[in-house]
PDB file of C-alpha atoms and ligand atoms in Angstrom:
ATOM      1  CA  MET A   1     -25.643  27.997 -12.650  1.00 87.00           C
ATOM      2  CA  PRO A   2     -22.019  27.122 -11.885  1.00 93.00           C
ATOM      3  CA  PRO A   3     -19.569  29.892 -11.043  1.00 95.00           C
ATOM      4  CA  GLN A   4     -18.446  31.739 -14.120  1.00 94.00           C
ATOM      5  CA  PRO A   5     -15.860  34.445 -14.907  1.00 95.00           C
ATOM      6  CA  LYS A   6     -17.316  37.905 -14.586  1.00 95.00           C
ATOM      7  CA  ARG A   7     -16.353  38.882 -18.108  1.00 96.00           C
ATOM      8  CA  LYS A   8     -14.746  37.479 -21.204  1.00 96.00           C
ATOM      9  CA  LEU A   9     -10.960  37.744 -21.423  1.00 96.00           C
ATOM     10  CA  SER A  10      -9.772  39.713 -24.403  1.00 98.00           C
ATOM     11  CA  LYS A  11      -7.845  37.882 -27.126  1.00 98.00           C
ATOM     12  CA  ALA A  12      -4.787  39.945 -26.222  1.00 98.00           C
ATOM     13  CA  ARG A  13      -4.967  38.901 -22.575  1.00 97.00           C
ATOM     14  CA  ARG A  14      -5.606  35.263 -23.445  1.00 97.00           C
ATOM     15  CA  ASP A  15      -2.666  35.253 -25.873  1.00 97.00           C
ATOM     16  CA  ARG A  16      -0.399  36.986 -23.371  1.00 97.00           C
ATOM     17  CA  ARG A  17      -1.150  34.236 -20.858  1.00 97.00           C
ATOM     18  CA  ARG A  18      -0.277  31.609 -23.480  1.00 97.00           C
ATOM     19  CA  ALA A  19       2.949  33.333 -24.515  1.00 97.00           C
ATOM     20  CA  HIS A  20       4.926  30.965 -22.258  1.00 95.00           C
ATOM     21  CA  ASP A  21       2.988  27.788 -23.139  1.00 96.00           C
ATOM     22  CA  SER A  22       5.075  26.629 -26.088  1.00 95.00           C
ATOM     23  CA  LEU A  23       7.260  23.584 -25.524  1.00 94.00           C
ATOM     24  CA  PRO A  24      11.030  24.029 -25.865  1.00 92.00           C
ATOM     25  CA  ALA A  25      12.731  22.323 -28.762  1.00 92.00           C
ATOM     26  CA  ILE A  26      14.106  18.875 -27.905  1.00 92.00           C
ATOM     27  CA  HIS A  27      17.848  19.059 -27.427  1.00 93.00           C
ATOM     28  CA  LEU A  28      19.795  16.557 -29.528  1.00 94.00           C
ATOM     29  CA  ILE A  29      23.398  15.419 -29.499  1.00 94.00           C
ATOM     30  CA  ALA A  30      25.269  13.018 -31.775  1.00 94.00           C
ATOM     31  CA  CYS A  31      25.736   9.468 -30.479  1.00 93.00           C
ATOM     32  CA  PRO A  32      29.456   8.850 -29.848  1.00 91.00           C
ATOM     33  CA  LYS A  33      29.146   5.335 -31.262  1.00 90.00           C
ATOM     34  CA  CYS A  34      27.030   5.734 -34.418  1.00 90.00           C
ATOM     35  CA  ASP A  35      26.713   9.538 -34.763  1.00 91.00           C
ATOM     36  CA  ALA A  36      22.910   9.334 -34.869  1.00 93.00           C
ATOM     37  CA  LEU A  37      21.078  12.145 -33.057  1.00 95.00           C
ATOM     38  CA  ARG A  38      19.789  11.308 -29.595  1.00 94.00           C
ATOM     39  CA  GLN A  39      18.736  13.143 -26.455  1.00 94.00           C
ATOM     40  CA  PRO A  40      21.324  13.596 -23.701  1.00 95.00           C
ATOM     41  CA  HIS A  41      21.080  10.985 -20.900  1.00 94.00           C
ATOM     42  CA  ARG A  42      19.006   8.674 -23.114  1.00 93.00           C
ATOM     43  CA  LEU A  43      20.201   5.516 -24.785  1.00 93.00           C
ATOM     44  CA  CYS A  44      20.652   5.784 -28.511  1.00 93.00           C
ATOM     45  CA  PRO A  45      17.610   4.626 -30.537  1.00 90.00           C
ATOM     46  CA  GLU A  46      19.900   3.582 -33.411  1.00 90.00           C
ATOM     47  CA  CYS A  47      22.453   1.346 -31.685  1.00 90.00           C
ATOM     48  CA  GLY A  48      20.781   0.883 -28.262  1.00 90.00           C
ATOM     49  CA  THR A  49      23.846   1.889 -26.267  1.00 92.00           C
ATOM     50  CA  TYR A  50      24.445   4.341 -23.451  1.00 93.00           C
ATOM     51  CA  ARG A  51      27.904   5.125 -22.028  1.00 91.00           C
ATOM     52  CA  GLY A  52      29.434   2.236 -23.965  1.00 86.00           C
ATOM     53  CA  GLU A  53      26.968  -0.396 -22.757  1.00 85.00           C
ATOM     54  CA  THR A  54      24.368  -2.038 -25.011  1.00 89.00           C
ATOM     55  CA  TYR A  55      20.940  -2.170 -23.386  1.00 88.00           C
ATOM     56  CA  ILE A  56      18.659  -3.077 -26.284  1.00 86.00           C
ATOM     57  CA  GLU A  57      19.288  -4.963 -29.497  1.00 85.00           C
ATOM     58  CA  THR A  58      18.502  -2.931 -32.624  1.00 81.00           C
ATOM     59  CA  GLN A  59      18.501  -3.700 -36.319  1.00 75.00           C
ATOM     60  CA  ALA A  60      21.619  -1.558 -36.802  1.00 56.00           C
ATOM     61  CA  GLU A  61      23.454  -3.567 -34.124  1.00 49.00           C
ATOM     62  CA  LYS A  62      22.734  -6.958 -35.726  1.00 52.00           C
ATOM     63  CA  LYS A  63      24.243  -6.051 -39.109  1.00 50.00           C
TER      64      LYS A  63
HETATM   65 ZN1   ZN B 101      24.143   5.163 -31.430  1.00 87.97          ZN
END
C-alpha cells in the first residue's frame, strides 16, 4: 500500500486550507484610444494598440 495520511482531514480544515485558493478578479482599465476595457500592460483586444502603436489588425480598426 502506498503511503497514506494517518487520518481524514475535517471539512473545516480542508476549507480553511482552500480559503486562499480563489483567483483575484482580473483588473481592467479603459483603453485610451477606444475606451474598451483591457488589462494593464496588454494591447487592446478591440483596436490592437498599445502605447499608441498598432500591433495587430482588428475588425474595429479596418472600419
Ligand atoms: Zn482600444
